[in-house]
Coordinates of C-alpha atoms in Angstrom, one line a residue:
M1 CA 6.4 -54.0 19.8
S2 CA 4.8 -55.9 16.9
A3 CA 6.8 -57.9 14.4
V4 CA 5.9 -55.5 11.6
S5 CA 7.0 -52.4 13.5
A6 CA 10.2 -54.1 14.7
E7 CA 11.1 -55.0 11.1
A8 CA 10.3 -51.4 10.0
V9 CA 12.6 -50.0 12.6
S10 CA 15.4 -52.4 11.8
G11 CA 15.1 -51.6 8.1
T12 CA 14.4 -55.2 6.9
V13 CA 11.5 -56.9 5.3
R14 CA 11.0 -60.6 6.2
T15 CA 9.9 -63.0 3.5
G16 CA 9.7 -66.6 4.8
S17 CA 13.0 -67.3 6.5
E18 CA 15.0 -64.7 4.6
S19 CA 15.5 -61.1 5.3
R20 CA 16.6 -58.4 2.9
P21 CA 17.3 -54.7 3.4
R22 CA 14.7 -52.2 2.3
S23 CA 15.4 -50.4 -0.9
G24 CA 17.2 -47.2 -0.1
G25 CA 18.8 -48.5 3.0
Q26 CA 18.8 -46.2 6.0
D27 CA 18.6 -43.0 3.9
A28 CA 15.5 -40.9 4.4
A29 CA 13.5 -39.9 1.4
P30 CA 14.2 -36.3 0.3
L31 CA 11.6 -33.7 1.0
A32 CA 9.8 -32.0 -1.8
P33 CA 11.3 -28.7 -2.8
R34 CA 9.8 -25.6 -1.4
A35 CA 7.3 -24.0 -3.7
K36 CA 8.2 -20.7 -5.4
L37 CA 6.6 -17.5 -4.2
L38 CA 4.3 -16.7 -7.1
P39 CA 2.7 -20.2 -7.5
A40 CA 2.4 -20.5 -3.8
L41 CA 0.8 -17.1 -3.5
A42 CA -1.7 -17.9 -6.2
A43 CA -2.6 -21.1 -4.5
V44 CA -3.1 -19.5 -1.1
Y45 CA -5.1 -16.7 -2.6
R46 CA -7.5 -19.0 -4.3
A47 CA -7.9 -21.1 -1.2
Q48 CA -8.5 -18.1 1.0
L49 CA -10.9 -16.6 -1.5
S50 CA -12.9 -19.8 -1.7
R51 CA -13.0 -20.2 2.0
A52 CA -13.9 -16.7 3.0
K53 CA -16.4 -15.7 0.4
V54 CA -19.4 -17.4 2.1
A55 CA -18.6 -16.0 5.5
R56 CA -17.3 -12.6 4.5
I57 CA -19.9 -11.5 1.9
P58 CA -22.5 -10.7 4.5
L59 CA -19.9 -8.6 6.4
L60 CA -19.1 -6.8 3.2
F61 CA -22.7 -5.8 2.9
V62 CA -22.5 -4.5 6.5
A63 CA -19.4 -2.5 5.7
T64 CA -21.0 -1.0 2.6
F65 CA -24.3 -0.1 4.4
Q66 CA -22.3 1.4 7.2
S67 CA -20.4 3.7 4.9
V68 CA -23.5 4.6 2.9
G69 CA -25.3 5.3 6.2
I70 CA -22.5 7.6 7.4
M71 CA -22.7 9.6 4.2
I72 CA -26.5 10.0 4.5
M73 CA -26.0 11.2 8.1
M74 CA -23.3 13.6 7.0
R75 CA -25.4 14.9 4.2
G76 CA -27.4 16.8 6.8
V77 CA -24.4 18.9 7.9
V78 CA -22.2 19.0 4.8
D79 CA -23.5 20.7 1.6
G80 CA -20.5 20.4 -0.7
G81 CA -17.0 21.6 -1.4
D82 CA -13.9 20.1 0.2
E83 CA -16.0 18.7 3.1
A84 CA -18.2 16.7 0.8
R85 CA -15.2 15.3 -1.1
A86 CA -13.6 14.2 2.2
V87 CA -16.8 12.5 3.4
V88 CA -17.2 10.5 0.2
A89 CA -13.6 9.6 -0.1
G90 CA -13.3 8.7 3.6
S91 CA -16.5 6.6 3.5
S92 CA -15.3 4.7 0.4
V93 CA -11.9 3.8 1.9
L94 CA -13.6 2.9 5.2
V95 CA -15.0 -0.2 3.4
V96 CA -11.4 -1.2 2.8
A97 CA -10.5 -0.6 6.4
F98 CA -13.4 -2.6 7.7
V99 CA -12.4 -5.7 5.7
A100 CA -8.7 -5.5 5.3
L101 CA -7.8 -4.1 8.7
N102 CA -10.5 -5.2 11.1
L103 CA -11.5 -8.6 9.8
L104 CA -7.9 -9.6 8.9
A105 CA -6.7 -8.8 12.4
Q106 CA -9.5 -11.0 13.8
Y107 CA -8.7 -13.8 11.3
F108 CA -5.0 -14.0 12.1
G109 CA -5.7 -13.6 15.8
Q110 CA -8.1 -16.6 15.6
L111 CA -5.7 -18.5 13.5
R112 CA -2.9 -18.1 16.0
A113 CA -5.1 -18.9 19.0
G114 CA -6.6 -22.0 17.4
G115 CA -3.3 -23.5 16.2
G116 CA -4.2 -22.9 12.6
L117 CA -0.7 -21.6 11.9
D118 CA 0.6 -25.1 12.5
H119 CA -1.2 -26.2 9.3
Y120 CA 0.5 -23.5 7.2
A121 CA 3.9 -24.2 8.8
T122 CA 3.7 -27.8 7.5
L123 CA 3.2 -26.6 3.9
P124 CA 6.2 -26.1 1.7
V125 CA 5.2 -22.5 1.0
P126 CA 7.1 -19.3 1.8
P127 CA 5.7 -17.3 4.8
A128 CA 5.3 -14.3 2.5
A129 CA 2.9 -16.3 0.3
V130 CA 0.6 -17.0 3.3
V131 CA 0.5 -13.4 4.4
L132 CA 0.1 -11.9 0.9
G133 CA -2.4 -14.5 -0.2
A134 CA -4.7 -14.0 2.8
A135 CA -4.3 -10.2 2.6
G136 CA -5.1 -10.2 -1.1
A137 CA -8.1 -12.4 -0.7
Y138 CA -9.6 -10.1 2.0
A139 CA -8.7 -7.0 0.1
S140 CA -10.5 -8.4 -3.0
F141 CA -13.8 -8.4 -1.1
T142 CA -13.6 -4.6 -0.7
V143 CA -13.8 -3.8 -4.4
P144 CA -17.6 -4.0 -5.0
G145 CA -18.4 -2.2 -1.7
T146 CA -15.9 0.6 -2.3
A147 CA -17.2 1.2 -5.8
V148 CA -20.9 1.2 -4.7
T149 CA -20.1 3.6 -1.8
A150 CA -18.1 6.0 -4.1
V151 CA -20.9 6.1 -6.7
V152 CA -23.7 6.6 -4.1
G153 CA -21.7 9.3 -2.4
S154 CA -21.0 11.1 -5.7
V155 CA -24.7 11.1 -6.5
L156 CA -25.7 12.1 -2.9
F157 CA -23.3 15.1 -2.8
K158 CA -23.4 15.9 -6.6
L159 CA -19.8 15.2 -7.2
P160 CA -18.3 14.4 -10.6
M161 CA -17.7 10.7 -11.3
G162 CA -15.4 11.0 -14.3
H163 CA -12.3 10.1 -12.4
L164 CA -13.6 7.3 -10.3
W165 CA -11.4 5.0 -12.3
V166 CA -8.7 6.0 -9.8
L167 CA -10.3 3.5 -7.4
A168 CA -8.5 0.8 -9.4
A169 CA -5.3 2.1 -7.8
V170 CA -6.7 3.4 -4.5
V171 CA -8.3 0.1 -3.5
P172 CA -5.3 -2.3 -3.9
L173 CA -2.7 0.2 -2.5
S174 CA -4.8 1.2 0.5
G175 CA -5.9 -2.4 0.9
A176 CA -2.2 -3.6 0.9
A177 CA -1.3 -1.0 3.6
L178 CA -4.3 -1.8 5.8
A179 CA -4.2 -5.5 5.2
G180 CA -0.5 -5.7 6.2
L181 CA -1.3 -3.7 9.3
G182 CA -4.3 -5.9 10.2
A183 CA -2.3 -9.1 9.7
A184 CA 0.5 -7.8 11.9
L185 CA -1.9 -6.8 14.7
G186 CA -3.5 -10.2 14.6
L187 CA -0.2 -12.1 14.6
L188 CA 1.5 -9.9 17.3
A189 CA -1.3 -9.7 19.7
P190 CA -0.7 -12.1 22.6
R191 CA -4.4 -13.0 22.8
Q192 CA -7.2 -13.4 20.3
E193 CA -9.4 -10.9 22.2
L194 CA -6.6 -8.3 21.9
A195 CA -6.3 -8.9 18.2
T196 CA -10.0 -8.2 17.8
L197 CA -9.8 -5.1 19.9
C198 CA -6.8 -3.8 17.9
G199 CA -8.6 -4.4 14.6
Q200 CA -11.8 -2.6 15.8
L201 CA -9.7 0.4 17.2
G202 CA -7.9 0.6 13.9
M203 CA -11.2 0.7 12.0
S204 CA -12.6 3.3 14.3
A205 CA -9.5 5.4 13.7
A206 CA -10.0 5.1 10.0
L207 CA -13.6 6.2 10.5
L208 CA -12.9 9.2 12.6
L209 CA -9.8 10.4 10.9
G210 CA -10.8 9.6 7.4
V211 CA -14.4 10.6 7.1
L212 CA -14.4 13.8 9.1
P213 CA -13.0 16.8 7.2
A214 CA -9.4 17.5 8.2
A215 CA -9.8 21.3 8.3
H216 CA -11.9 21.1 11.4
M217 CA -9.5 18.8 13.4
P218 CA -7.2 20.0 16.2
A219 CA -3.5 20.0 15.4
P220 CA -2.6 16.9 17.4
I221 CA -5.4 14.9 15.8
A222 CA -4.3 16.1 12.4
Y223 CA -0.8 14.7 13.1
A224 CA -2.3 11.4 14.1
R225 CA -4.3 11.4 10.8
D226 CA -1.0 11.7 8.9
L227 CA 0.2 8.5 10.5
L228 CA -2.8 6.4 9.4
P229 CA -2.0 4.6 6.1
S230 CA -5.6 4.9 4.8
T231 CA -5.3 8.8 5.0
Y232 CA -3.3 8.9 1.8
G233 CA -5.8 6.8 -0.1
V234 CA -8.6 9.1 1.1
E235 CA -6.6 12.2 0.0
A236 CA -5.8 10.7 -3.4
L237 CA -9.5 9.9 -4.0
A238 CA -10.8 13.2 -2.7
R239 CA -8.5 15.2 -5.0
T240 CA -9.9 13.4 -8.1
F241 CA -13.3 15.0 -7.5
D242 CA -11.9 18.3 -8.5
A243 CA -12.6 19.5 -12.1
N244 CA -8.8 19.5 -12.8
P245 CA -7.1 17.2 -10.4
D246 CA -3.4 17.6 -9.5
W247 CA -2.3 14.2 -10.7
A248 CA 1.2 14.7 -9.4
V249 CA -0.1 15.0 -5.9
V250 CA -2.5 12.1 -6.4
A251 CA 0.4 10.0 -7.5
A252 CA 2.4 11.0 -4.5
D253 CA -0.4 10.0 -2.1
L254 CA -0.7 6.7 -3.9
G255 CA 3.1 6.3 -3.7
V256 CA 2.9 6.7 0.1
C257 CA 0.2 4.0 0.2
A258 CA 2.4 1.7 -1.8
A259 CA 5.5 2.3 0.4
V260 CA 3.5 1.8 3.6
G261 CA 2.0 -1.4 2.1
V262 CA 5.4 -2.9 1.4
V263 CA 6.6 -2.1 4.9
S264 CA 3.4 -3.3 6.6
L265 CA 3.4 -6.6 4.7
A266 CA 7.0 -7.1 5.4
V267 CA 6.3 -6.7 9.1
A268 CA 3.3 -9.0 8.9
T269 CA 5.6 -11.6 7.2
W270 CA 8.1 -11.3 10.0
A271 CA 5.3 -11.6 12.6
Y272 CA 4.0 -14.7 10.9
R273 CA 7.5 -16.4 11.1
R274 CA 7.7 -15.4 14.7
A275 CA 4.3 -16.8 15.6
A276 CA 4.7 -20.0 13.5
V277 CA 7.9 -21.1 15.3
R278 CA 6.4 -20.7 18.8

């Protein structure tokens, strides 16, 4: 051991022939206090948004073109009415599912497999801030694609666009529910490949159960549709294409999205704590 390291261990600093104790003695320096939730959440959100915007914007175009392509394909078999409303609403929310569910599951699966959680574990930020910040950043990318898909679908199927402002509630609430589910899948999957598979299966479920009209589904499939969080965002948006929407039912559907979002984000936070300490 060198003289410098020996002195550091013994707690003294040698000057000439004299030694004096280090200032502070043997007491360790106190750690910085843990950051509060809201400032930490804002910092994680900005960092994730800056990091992901270059890599995720091309995928957002893919998600938007995919949803628009589905509507064009369905235009050949659906003329209007409730079926057209279901197709447009389901295709719009599918953009949210592609980014918030599929990509977020892949991101947290990769983060866990590559040891990226160790970096966040060293930061003095609450686990909820990490999960909510990442989920919010990914959900933010869905706003332009969802709006474009809803407008194109309304024009394609000749639906009224006077109530499309409800997307301001549908996108964040559906995004919260699906982002929490995606984060939980990515953090709980034992392998990165399984996280990717779960995310893709979830997006496929959102595609099949959200875009296809519910009236033509068998009863067991309809029950499975009720278990999917994005279904209630689809129903809320589809109802607003009516001339006189039942806003109480729309609010109830959005309330279910909000409740599922709280639960799914809480589960994702628990899954983050569980994965970070392993």
